[in-house]
CSV table of C-alpha atoms and ligand atoms in Angstrom, one decimal:
chain,number,residue,atom,x,y,z
A,1,MET,CA,103.4,108.1,123.7
A,2,SER,CA,104.1,111.5,123.3
A,3,THR,CA,107.5,113.1,122.3
A,4,THR,CA,109.3,115.7,124.3
A,5,ARG,CA,112.3,115.2,121.4
A,6,SER,CA,113.7,118.2,119.7
A,7,VAL,CA,112.3,118.5,116.1
A,8,THR,CA,115.0,121.4,115.0
A,9,ALA,CA,117.0,118.0,113.8
A,10,PRO,CA,115.7,116.4,110.9
A,11,VAL,CA,114.0,113.0,110.6
A,12,LEU,CA,117.0,111.0,109.5
A,13,VAL,CA,115.8,108.1,107.1
A,14,LEU,CA,118.7,105.8,106.0
A,15,GLY,CA,118.0,104.2,102.5
A,16,GLY,CA,116.1,105.6,99.3
A,17,GLY,CA,114.5,102.3,98.5
A,18,MET,CA,110.7,101.8,98.4
A,19,ALA,CA,110.3,102.1,102.1
A,20,GLY,CA,112.7,105.0,102.5
A,21,VAL,CA,111.1,106.9,99.7
A,22,GLU,CA,107.4,106.6,100.9
A,23,CYS,CA,108.2,107.4,104.4
A,24,ALA,CA,110.4,110.6,103.2
A,25,ARG,CA,107.6,111.6,100.9
A,26,THR,CA,104.9,111.2,103.3
A,27,LEU,CA,106.7,113.3,105.9
A,28,GLY,CA,107.7,115.7,103.4
A,29,ASP,CA,103.9,116.2,102.3
A,30,GLU,CA,103.8,117.4,105.8
A,31,GLY,CA,106.6,119.7,105.5
A,32,VAL,CA,108.7,117.7,108.0
A,33,ASP,CA,112.3,118.4,107.8
A,34,VAL,CA,113.8,114.9,106.4
A,35,LEU,CA,117.5,114.1,105.6
A,36,LEU,CA,117.6,111.0,103.2
A,37,VAL,CA,120.7,109.1,103.0
A,38,ASP,CA,121.7,106.6,100.3
A,39,ARG,CA,124.7,105.0,99.1
A,40,ASN,CA,123.1,105.9,95.4
A,41,ASP,CA,121.8,109.0,93.9
A,42,TYR,CA,119.0,107.1,92.8
A,43,HIS,CA,116.0,104.8,93.7
A,44,GLN,CA,116.0,101.3,92.0
A,45,PHE,CA,112.8,99.3,91.2
A,46,GLN,CA,114.1,95.6,92.1
A,47,PRO,CA,111.0,93.8,90.5
A,48,LEU,CA,112.1,94.8,87.2
A,49,LEU,CA,115.8,94.0,87.5
A,50,TYR,CA,115.7,90.5,85.7
A,51,GLN,CA,114.2,92.5,82.3
A,52,VAL,CA,117.6,94.4,82.8
A,53,ALA,CA,119.9,91.2,83.4
A,54,SER,CA,118.2,89.7,80.5
A,55,SER,CA,118.8,92.8,78.0
A,56,GLN,CA,114.9,93.8,77.7
A,57,LEU,CA,115.3,97.0,79.6
A,58,PRO,CA,118.2,99.4,80.1
A,59,ALA,CA,119.4,99.8,83.7
A,60,GLU,CA,118.4,103.6,83.5
A,61,ASP,CA,114.7,102.8,82.9
A,62,VAL,CA,114.6,101.1,86.6
A,63,ALA,CA,116.7,103.7,88.3
A,64,ARG,CA,115.3,107.0,89.2
A,65,PRO,CA,117.4,110.0,90.7
A,66,HIS,CA,116.4,110.6,94.2
A,67,ARG,CA,116.6,114.4,93.2
A,68,VAL,CA,114.1,114.0,90.6
A,69,ILE,CA,111.6,112.1,93.1
A,70,PHE,CA,112.2,114.9,95.5
A,71,ALA,CA,112.1,117.8,93.4
A,72,ASP,CA,108.9,119.2,94.8
A,73,TYR,CA,109.6,118.3,98.4
A,74,PRO,CA,111.7,121.4,99.8
A,75,SER,CA,111.8,120.0,103.3
A,76,VAL,CA,113.5,116.7,102.0
A,77,GLU,CA,117.2,117.0,102.0
A,78,LEU,CA,119.4,114.3,100.2
A,79,ARG,CA,122.7,113.0,101.1
A,80,THR,CA,124.4,110.5,98.8
A,81,ALA,CA,127.0,108.6,101.1
A,82,GLU,CA,127.9,105.1,102.3
A,83,VAL,CA,126.6,104.7,105.8
A,84,ASP,CA,129.3,102.9,108.0
A,85,THR,CA,127.5,102.4,111.2
A,86,ALA,CA,124.1,103.3,112.8
A,87,ASP,CA,123.6,104.1,116.8
A,88,LEU,CA,120.1,103.4,117.7
A,89,SER,CA,120.7,105.1,121.2
A,90,ARG,CA,121.7,108.3,119.7
A,91,ARG,CA,119.8,108.1,116.5
A,92,THR,CA,123.0,108.7,114.7
A,93,LEU,CA,124.6,107.4,111.2
A,94,VAL,CA,128.4,107.5,110.8
A,95,LEU,CA,129.3,107.9,107.2
A,96,GLY,CA,132.0,106.3,105.2
A,97,ASP,CA,134.1,109.8,105.7
A,98,GLY,CA,133.8,109.9,109.4
A,99,LYS,CA,130.9,112.4,109.4
A,100,THR,CA,128.1,111.9,112.1
A,101,LEU,CA,124.4,112.8,111.2
A,102,SER,CA,121.9,112.9,114.0
A,103,GLY,CA,118.0,113.1,113.8
A,104,SER,CA,115.2,113.6,116.0
A,105,PHE,CA,113.7,110.6,114.6
A,106,LEU,CA,115.9,107.6,112.9
A,107,VAL,CA,114.0,105.4,110.4
A,108,MET,CA,116.2,102.6,109.1
A,109,ALA,CA,115.0,101.4,105.5
A,110,ALA,CA,118.5,99.8,104.5
A,111,GLY,CA,116.8,97.1,102.7
A,112,ALA,CA,118.6,93.7,102.6
A,113,ARG,CA,121.5,92.1,100.9
A,114,PRO,CA,122.2,88.6,99.1
A,115,ASN,CA,122.7,85.6,101.7
A,116,PHE,CA,125.1,82.9,100.2
A,117,PHE,CA,124.8,80.8,103.4
A,118,GLY,CA,128.5,80.2,103.2
A,119,VAL,CA,128.5,78.4,100.1
A,120,PRO,CA,132.0,78.1,99.0
A,121,GLY,CA,132.8,80.2,95.7
A,122,ALA,CA,129.4,81.7,95.8
A,123,ALA,CA,130.1,85.2,96.8
A,124,GLU,CA,133.2,85.4,94.4
A,125,HIS,CA,131.6,83.6,91.5
A,126,ALA,CA,127.9,83.9,91.3
A,127,PHE,CA,126.0,86.9,90.2
A,128,PRO,CA,123.3,88.2,92.9
A,129,LEU,CA,120.4,90.1,91.5
A,130,TYR,CA,119.6,92.8,94.3
A,131,SER,CA,120.6,95.9,92.8
A,132,VAL,CA,120.8,97.9,89.4
A,133,ALA,CA,124.6,97.2,89.5
A,134,ASP,CA,124.0,93.5,90.1
A,135,ALA,CA,121.5,93.4,87.1
A,136,GLU,CA,124.0,95.5,84.7
A,137,ARG,CA,127.0,93.2,85.9
A,138,LEU,CA,125.1,90.0,84.9
A,139,ARG,CA,123.9,91.6,81.5
A,140,LEU,CA,127.4,92.4,80.4
A,141,HIS,CA,128.9,89.0,81.5
A,142,LEU,CA,126.2,87.3,79.5
A,143,GLN,CA,126.7,90.0,76.8
A,144,ARG,CA,130.5,89.2,76.6
A,145,LEU,CA,129.6,85.1,76.1
A,146,LEU,CA,127.0,85.7,73.8
A,147,GLN,CA,129.1,87.8,71.6
A,148,ALA,CA,132.1,85.6,71.8
A,149,ALA,CA,129.8,82.7,71.0
A,150,VAL,CA,128.3,84.9,67.8
A,151,ASP,CA,131.7,86.0,66.9
A,152,SER,CA,133.0,82.2,66.8
A,153,GLY,CA,130.3,81.5,63.9
A,154,GLY,CA,127.4,80.6,66.5
A,155,SER,CA,128.9,77.6,67.8
A,156,ALA,CA,130.2,78.2,71.4
A,157,GLU,CA,132.3,75.6,73.4
A,158,PRO,CA,129.7,73.1,74.8
A,159,GLY,CA,128.3,74.6,78.4
A,160,ALA,CA,129.8,78.0,77.8
A,161,LEU,CA,126.4,79.5,77.5
A,162,ASP,CA,124.6,77.7,79.9
A,163,VAL,CA,123.4,79.2,83.3
A,164,VAL,CA,122.6,77.9,86.7
A,165,VAL,CA,120.0,79.9,88.5
A,166,VAL,CA,119.9,79.1,92.3
A,167,GLY,CA,116.7,79.6,94.1
A,168,GLY,CA,113.0,78.8,93.4
A,169,GLY,CA,111.6,81.2,94.8
A,170,PRO,CA,109.8,84.4,92.8
A,171,THR,CA,113.3,86.3,92.1
A,172,GLY,CA,114.7,82.9,90.8
A,173,VAL,CA,111.5,81.7,88.9
A,174,GLU,CA,111.1,85.1,86.9
A,175,THR,CA,114.9,85.5,86.1
A,176,THR,CA,114.8,82.1,84.9
A,177,GLY,CA,111.7,82.5,82.6
A,178,ALA,CA,113.3,85.8,81.4
A,179,LEU,CA,116.8,84.3,80.5
A,180,ALA,CA,115.1,81.2,79.0
A,181,GLU,CA,113.2,83.4,76.5
A,182,LEU,CA,116.3,85.2,75.9
A,183,MET,CA,118.2,82.1,74.8
A,184,GLN,CA,115.0,81.0,72.7
A,185,ALA,CA,115.0,84.3,71.3
A,186,LEU,CA,118.5,84.0,69.9
A,187,GLN,CA,118.5,80.7,69.0
A,188,HIS,CA,115.5,81.7,66.8
A,189,THR,CA,117.5,84.5,65.1
A,190,GLY,CA,119.6,81.7,63.8
A,191,ARG,CA,122.9,83.5,65.4
A,192,LEU,CA,123.4,81.2,67.9
A,193,ASP,CA,122.6,77.3,67.7
A,194,PRO,CA,122.1,76.0,70.2
A,195,ALA,CA,121.8,78.7,72.8
A,196,GLY,CA,122.6,78.3,76.5
A,197,THR,CA,120.6,75.6,78.7
A,198,ILE,CA,119.0,77.2,82.1
A,199,THR,CA,119.2,75.2,85.1
A,200,LEU,CA,117.2,76.1,88.0
A,201,VAL,CA,118.0,74.7,91.4
A,202,ASP,CA,116.1,74.7,94.8
A,203,ARG,CA,116.4,72.7,97.8
A,204,SER,CA,113.0,72.3,98.3
A,205,PRO,CA,110.6,69.9,96.4
A,206,THR,CA,108.5,72.5,94.7
A,207,LEU,CA,109.1,76.0,92.9
A,208,LEU,CA,107.3,79.0,94.4
A,209,GLY,CA,107.3,77.6,97.7
A,210,GLN,CA,105.0,80.0,99.6
A,211,PHE,CA,102.3,79.6,96.6
A,212,SER,CA,99.4,77.0,96.2
A,213,ASP,CA,100.3,73.5,94.8
A,214,LYS,CA,98.4,74.5,91.8
A,215,ALA,CA,100.9,77.3,91.2
A,216,HIS,CA,104.0,75.1,92.1
A,217,ALA,CA,102.6,73.0,89.1
A,218,TYR,CA,102.1,75.7,86.9
A,219,ALA,CA,105.4,77.5,87.2
A,220,LEU,CA,107.1,74.0,86.6
A,221,ARG,CA,105.0,73.0,83.5
A,222,LYS,CA,105.6,76.9,82.0
A,223,LEU,CA,109.5,76.7,82.8
A,224,THR,CA,110.2,73.5,81.3
A,225,ASP,CA,107.9,74.4,78.3
A,226,VAL,CA,110.7,76.8,77.5
A,227,GLY,CA,113.4,74.5,77.9
A,228,VAL,CA,114.5,74.8,81.5
A,229,GLN,CA,116.0,72.1,83.2
A,230,VAL,CA,114.6,72.0,86.8
A,231,LYS,CA,116.7,70.5,89.9
A,232,LEU,CA,114.7,70.3,93.0
A,233,ARG,CA,115.6,68.6,96.2
A,234,ALA,CA,119.3,69.7,95.5
A,235,GLY,CA,121.6,71.7,97.6
A,236,VAL,CA,124.5,73.7,96.0
A,237,THR,CA,127.7,72.8,97.9
A,238,VAL,CA,130.4,74.8,95.9
A,239,VAL,CA,130.1,77.4,93.1
A,240,HIS,CA,133.5,77.1,90.9
A,241,PRO,CA,134.1,79.8,87.8
A,242,ASP,CA,133.0,76.9,85.4
A,243,ARG,CA,130.5,74.8,87.2
A,244,VAL,CA,128.5,74.0,90.0
A,245,GLN,CA,128.6,71.1,92.5
A,246,PHE,CA,125.6,69.7,94.3
A,247,ASP,CA,124.8,67.9,97.6
A,248,ASP,CA,124.3,64.5,95.6
A,249,SER,CA,127.7,64.6,94.1
A,250,SER,CA,126.4,65.7,90.8
A,251,THR,CA,127.9,68.7,88.7
A,252,VAL,CA,126.6,71.1,86.2
A,253,ALA,CA,128.8,73.1,83.7
A,254,ALA,CA,128.1,76.8,83.8
A,255,ARG,CA,130.0,80.0,83.4
A,256,THR,CA,127.0,82.0,85.0
A,257,VAL,CA,125.5,81.4,88.2
A,258,VAL,CA,122.6,83.6,89.2
A,259,TRP,CA,122.2,83.9,93.0
A,260,GLY,CA,118.7,84.0,94.1
A,261,GLY,CA,119.2,81.9,96.9
A,262,GLY,CA,118.2,84.0,99.7
A,263,GLU,CA,118.9,87.4,101.5
A,264,SER,CA,119.3,89.0,104.9
A,265,GLY,CA,119.0,92.3,106.8
A,266,SER,CA,121.6,94.8,105.4
A,267,ALA,CA,125.2,95.1,106.6
A,268,VAL,CA,124.4,98.0,108.6
A,269,ALA,CA,121.7,96.3,110.6
A,270,GLN,CA,123.3,93.4,111.2
A,271,ALA,CA,126.1,95.2,113.5
A,272,LEU,CA,123.1,96.4,115.4
A,273,GLY,CA,123.3,93.5,118.3
A,274,PRO,CA,120.4,92.6,120.2
A,275,VAL,CA,117.5,94.2,118.2
A,276,VAL,CA,118.7,92.1,115.3
A,277,GLY,CA,116.5,88.9,114.9
A,278,HIS,CA,115.7,86.2,112.4
A,279,GLY,CA,117.4,86.6,108.9
A,280,GLY,CA,119.8,89.4,110.1
A,281,ARG,CA,116.8,91.9,110.2
A,282,ILE,CA,115.8,94.2,112.9
A,283,ASP,CA,112.8,93.1,115.2
A,284,VAL,CA,110.4,95.8,115.6
A,285,ARG,CA,107.2,96.1,117.5
A,286,PRO,CA,103.6,96.3,116.0
A,287,ASP,CA,103.9,99.9,115.5
A,288,LEU,CA,107.4,99.5,113.7
A,289,THR,CA,109.3,101.2,116.4
A,290,VAL,CA,112.6,99.4,117.9
A,291,ASP,CA,112.2,98.3,121.7
A,292,GLY,CA,114.2,100.1,123.9
A,293,HIS,CA,115.1,102.9,121.3
A,294,PRO,CA,112.5,105.7,121.2
A,295,GLY,CA,112.0,107.3,118.4
A,296,VAL,CA,113.6,104.7,116.1
A,297,TYR,CA,111.7,102.9,113.4
A,298,ALA,CA,112.8,100.1,111.1
A,299,VAL,CA,110.7,99.3,107.8
A,300,GLY,CA,110.5,97.3,104.7
A,301,ASP,CA,113.1,94.4,103.9
A,302,VAL,CA,115.5,95.3,107.0
A,303,ALA,CA,112.7,94.7,109.3
A,304,ASN,CA,111.2,91.7,111.0
A,305,ILE,CA,107.5,93.4,110.8
A,306,PRO,CA,105.0,91.1,112.9
A,307,ALA,CA,101.9,90.0,111.0
A,308,ARG,CA,98.8,90.5,112.7
A,309,HIS,CA,96.1,88.1,113.8
A,310,GLY,CA,98.2,86.1,116.2
A,311,ASP,CA,100.5,85.1,113.2
A,312,ALA,CA,103.9,84.6,114.8
A,313,ARG,CA,105.7,84.7,111.3
A,314,ALA,CA,106.9,88.0,110.3
A,315,LEU,CA,105.4,89.6,106.9
A,316,PRO,CA,107.2,88.7,103.9
A,317,GLN,CA,110.0,90.9,101.8
A,318,LEU,CA,107.7,92.4,99.7
A,319,GLY,CA,107.5,95.8,97.8
A,320,SER,CA,103.9,96.4,99.1
A,321,VAL,CA,105.1,95.8,102.5
A,322,ALA,CA,108.0,98.2,102.3
A,323,GLN,CA,105.9,101.0,100.8
A,324,GLN,CA,103.2,100.6,103.5
A,325,SER,CA,105.4,100.1,106.3
A,326,GLY,CA,107.4,103.3,105.2
A,327,ARG,CA,104.1,105.4,104.9
A,328,TRP,CA,102.9,103.8,108.1
A,329,ALA,CA,106.3,104.9,110.2
A,330,ALA,CA,106.1,108.5,108.5
A,331,GLU,CA,102.4,108.5,110.1
A,332,ASN,CA,103.5,107.3,113.3
A,333,ILE,CA,106.2,109.9,113.4
A,334,LEU,CA,103.6,112.7,112.7
A,335,ARG,CA,101.4,111.2,115.5
A,336,GLU,CA,104.3,111.4,117.8
A,337,LEU,CA,105.1,115.0,116.8
A,338,ARG,CA,101.4,115.9,117.5
A,339,GLY,CA,101.7,114.3,121.0
A,340,GLU,CA,99.5,111.3,120.1
A,341,PRO,CA,100.0,107.9,120.5
A,342,THR,CA,101.3,105.3,117.8
A,343,LYS,CA,99.3,103.0,116.1
A,344,PRO,CA,100.0,99.4,115.2
A,345,PHE,CA,100.8,98.7,111.4
A,346,GLY,CA,97.9,97.4,109.4
A,347,TYR,CA,99.1,95.5,106.3
A,348,LYS,CA,96.8,95.7,103.2
A,349,ASP,CA,97.7,92.2,101.8
A,350,LYS,CA,97.5,92.2,97.9
A,351,GLY,CA,98.7,89.0,97.5
A,352,ILE,CA,101.7,87.3,95.7
A,353,MET,CA,102.4,87.2,92.2
A,354,ALA,CA,105.4,86.1,89.9
A,355,MET,CA,105.8,86.5,86.1
A,356,ILE,CA,107.1,83.7,84.8
A,357,GLY,CA,107.7,84.6,81.2
A,358,ARG,CA,105.6,85.7,77.9
A,359,ASN,CA,101.8,84.9,78.6
A,360,ALA,CA,102.8,83.1,81.6
A,361,ALA,CA,102.2,84.5,85.3
A,362,VAL,CA,100.5,83.4,88.6
A,363,ALA,CA,98.9,85.4,91.3
A,364,GLU,CA,97.3,84.8,94.6
A,365,ILE,CA,95.2,87.5,95.1
A,366,GLY,CA,94.4,89.3,98.5
A,367,ARG,CA,94.5,87.9,102.0
A,368,HIS,CA,92.5,84.8,101.2
A,369,ARG,CA,94.9,84.0,97.9
A,370,HIS,CA,92.3,83.7,95.0
A,371,GLN,CA,94.3,81.9,92.7
A,372,VAL,CA,94.5,83.2,89.1
A,373,GLU,CA,96.9,82.2,86.0
A,374,GLY,CA,98.0,83.6,82.8
A,375,PRO,CA,96.7,87.3,81.4
A,376,ILE,CA,94.6,87.8,84.4
A,377,ALA,CA,97.5,87.1,86.7
A,378,PHE,CA,99.7,89.1,84.6
A,379,ALA,CA,97.0,92.1,84.9
A,380,ALA,CA,96.9,91.8,88.7
A,381,TRP,CA,101.1,91.7,88.9
A,382,LEU,CA,100.7,95.0,86.5
A,383,GLY,CA,98.4,96.4,89.0
A,384,VAL,CA,100.4,95.9,91.9
A,385,HIS,CA,103.6,97.1,90.3
A,386,ALA,CA,102.2,100.1,88.6
A,387,MET,CA,101.0,101.2,92.4
A,388,LEU,CA,104.5,100.5,93.5
A,389,LEU,CA,105.8,102.6,90.7
A,390,SER,CA,103.6,105.2,91.8
A,391,GLY,CA,105.7,106.2,94.5
A,392,VAL,CA,108.5,107.1,92.1
A,393,HIS,CA,107.0,108.1,89.0
A,394,SER,CA,103.9,109.8,87.9
A,395,ARG,CA,103.8,108.1,84.2
A,396,THR,CA,102.6,104.7,85.3
A,397,ASP,CA,100.8,104.6,81.8
A,398,ALA,CA,104.0,104.6,80.1
A,399,PHE,CA,105.1,101.3,82.4
A,400,LEU,CA,101.5,99.8,81.6
A,401,SER,CA,102.1,100.3,78.1
A,402,TRP,CA,105.6,98.8,77.9
A,403,ALA,CA,104.6,96.0,80.1
A,404,TRP,CA,101.4,94.9,77.9
A,405,ASP,CA,103.8,94.8,74.9
A,406,TYR,CA,106.3,92.7,77.0
A,407,PHE,CA,103.9,90.1,78.1
A,408,ASP,CA,102.5,89.9,74.5
A,409,ARG,CA,105.6,90.2,72.3
A,410,ASP,CA,107.2,87.7,70.6
A,411,HIS,CA,110.9,88.1,71.8
A,412,ALA,CA,112.4,86.0,68.9
A,413,ALA,CA,111.2,88.7,66.5
A,414,THR,CA,112.9,91.4,68.2
A,415,VAL,CA,115.9,90.2,70.4
A,416,GLU,CA,119.5,90.0,69.3
A,417,VAL,CA,122.8,90.2,70.9
A,418,SER,CA,123.3,93.9,70.7
A,419,THR,CA,119.9,95.1,70.1
A,420,THR,CA,119.0,98.1,72.4
A,421,PRO,CA,115.8,96.9,74.0
A,422,ARG,CA,112.4,98.9,73.8
A,423,ARG,CA,112.4,101.6,76.5
A,424,ILE,CA,109.7,102.6,79.0
A,425,ALA,CA,108.7,105.7,77.5
A,426,TRP,CA,108.9,107.7,80.9
A,427,GLY,CA,109.5,111.1,79.4
A,428,ASP,CA,112.0,112.1,81.6
A,429,ASP,CA,114.5,115.1,80.6
A,430,ASP,CA,117.7,113.9,79.5
A,431,GLU,CA,119.4,115.2,82.5
A,432,ASP,CA,117.5,113.2,84.9
A,433,VAL,CA,119.6,110.2,84.5
A,434,PRO,CA,120.7,108.1,87.4
A,435,HIS,CA,124.6,107.7,88.3
A,436,ILE,CA,124.8,104.1,87.9
A,437,SER,CA,128.2,102.8,88.8
A,438,LEU,CA,129.4,99.2,89.0
A,439,ASP,CA,132.5,100.1,91.1
A,440,ARG,CA,130.5,101.4,94.0
A,441,PRO,CA,130.4,99.7,97.2
A,442,GLY,CA,127.2,97.8,97.4
A,443,PRO,CA,125.1,94.8,98.8
A,444,ALA,CA,126.9,92.7,96.1
A,445,ARG,CA,130.3,93.2,97.9
A,446,THR,CA,129.1,93.0,101.2
A,447,ALA,CA,126.9,89.9,100.7
A,448,ALA,CA,126.2,87.8,104.0
A,449,THR,CA,127.9,84.8,103.9
A,450,THR,CA,126.6,83.0,106.8
B,501,FAD,C1,115.0,90.5,91.8
B,501,FAD,C2,114.0,91.1,93.1
B,501,FAD,C3,112.5,91.1,92.4
B,501,FAD,C4,111.6,91.2,93.3
B,501,FAD,N1,110.1,91.2,92.8
B,501,FAD,C5,109.2,91.6,93.3
B,501,FAD,C6,107.9,91.9,92.9
B,501,FAD,O1,107.7,91.5,91.9
B,501,FAD,N2,106.9,92.3,93.7
B,501,FAD,C7,107.6,92.5,95.1
B,501,FAD,O2,106.1,93.1,95.8
B,501,FAD,N3,108.4,92.6,95.6
B,501,FAD,C8,109.5,92.1,94.7
B,501,FAD,N4,110.8,92.4,95.2
B,501,FAD,C9,111.1,92.7,96.6
B,501,FAD,C10,111.0,94.1,96.7
B,501,FAD,O3,111.6,94.8,95.6
B,501,FAD,C11,111.5,94.8,97.9
B,501,FAD,O4,110.7,94.1,98.9
B,501,FAD,C12,111.6,96.1,98.2
B,501,FAD,O5,112.1,96.7,97.2
B,501,FAD,C13,112.3,96.6,99.7
B,501,FAD,O6,112.4,97.9,99.7
B,501,FAD,P1,113.3,98.6,100.8
B,501,FAD,O7,113.0,100.0,100.8
B,501,FAD,O8,112.8,97.8,102.1
B,501,FAD,O9,114.7,98.1,100.4
B,501,FAD,P2,115.6,98.4,99.3
B,501,FAD,O10,114.6,98.8,98.0
B,501,FAD,O11,116.6,97.6,99.1
B,501,FAD,O12,116.3,100.0,99.8
B,501,FAD,C14,117.4,99.9,100.4
B,501,FAD,C15,118.1,101.1,100.2
B,501,FAD,O13,119.1,101.6,101.2
B,501,FAD,C16,120.4,101.8,100.6
B,501,FAD,N5,121.3,101.3,101.6
B,501,FAD,C17,121.4,100.1,102.2
B,501,FAD,N6,122.5,100.1,103.1
B,501,FAD,C18,123.2,101.3,103.0
B,501,FAD,C19,124.2,102.1,103.6
B,501,FAD,N7,125.1,101.1,104.5
B,501,FAD,N8,124.7,103.2,103.2
B,501,FAD,C20,123.8,103.7,102.2
B,501,FAD,N9,122.6,103.2,101.7
B,501,FAD,C21,122.5,102.0,102.0
B,501,FAD,C22,120.2,100.9,99.3
B,501,FAD,O14,121.4,101.3,98.3
B,501,FAD,C23,118.8,100.8,98.9
B,501,FAD,O15,118.8,102.2,98.0
B,501,FAD,C24,111.9,91.9,94.5
B,501,FAD,C25,113.4,92.1,95.0
B,501,FAD,C26,114.2,91.7,94.3
B,501,FAD,C27,115.6,91.7,94.8
């Protein structure tokens, strides 16, 4: 397909996450004008959010200002604004202040939002973990409860520090592992006895459903070893401020409920009508374009990207899918600009992996899902995450050094309620800090309820 479209307008990219940043960088490398719009002035690295929530990393270490990422990209312009609506036919975005932006191409890279599936009380009382602001809210909430317990002599009210994590996928399992270690570490300091109990809940009969049976058993064993209560085949029916009700009529008391129970396409995508498919995501063709809308692409978590080899399922919501699809969309735009045909997306499958806690990780590597556990799995996790981070940081060595220490370290020796966590030595200038606000509109506020 060749383009007759005017290229005097920039390529409009909605979303500065892994997909949007990679797309804009690839176009910027070729000197193409890009206008990147995001509600935040920073990129957030979601795979490390639970380290923020469990006080093991400060929020600013996982958020990187877009202006720093694009400092050497003169053709990439940045706009910090909430986008209210998108019009795919016109390739326009309408901002919260009523202004309209239009592009020669439009790339939808708006990510996802938590899906509470209409569970009463979940949107009001549960803590999703999808953004830096979500992670920071959860950290502050936990810190308040922990501090109150320490102030009252270490003996909190029964259940006051208990946590329920909903969702036994990688997000729920990783968060549970981190919180369980935090609780254990606090207990070992002698300042809290007992610390909170973590309960992990999932409807399915196993944890880490998309992994192999061996990994299901490994995750279950590692979590129960650190004192986690795992409740399987149990659906949450109501979330109250102080307890969670289940479909077997049982109840678990908890003032903290973490929601890792599912996600759907971002709000702005869900209003797009017929192009919206499974999970509230935008259906795309193999070349990542949106059918019936020339010059419009959708990439990353907001898109249902067809897997190849006759597999009817869409690719999973993973960082590597987001990053590679963002780059591929940019390459297809460059092809269109040269008057060449676009190419179907070829995903290089790195596999799936989860870090369950100190010295505990599981990975199924590559398309053939070669399974490894423990330090080797952690090394695989590190390699993939260093690659994902390389899109926004040049100092991935700093991440590697922090992460090995994290994996190896006995948290009991280092964590206390008010301890400043060991930082990743990014070496950024002081003024290169992101503006993280907990009040801005974000996915938590606009979470899907059905
Ligand atoms: C807790 C957690 C842990 C994860 N761990 C891993 C992991 O270990 N490995 C892995 O591969 N993947 C992991 N993932 C998945 C991975 O992070 C995502 O697949 C990836 O970040 C998706 O990138 P994206 O660019 O599509 O979306 P996002 O990174 O979500 O970016 C979307 C951007 O769009 C912006 N935006 C959205 N709507 C609007 C609007 N209306 N107006 C303005 N801006 C808007 C947002 O602010 C955001 O910056 C994890 C995800 C989570 C939530």
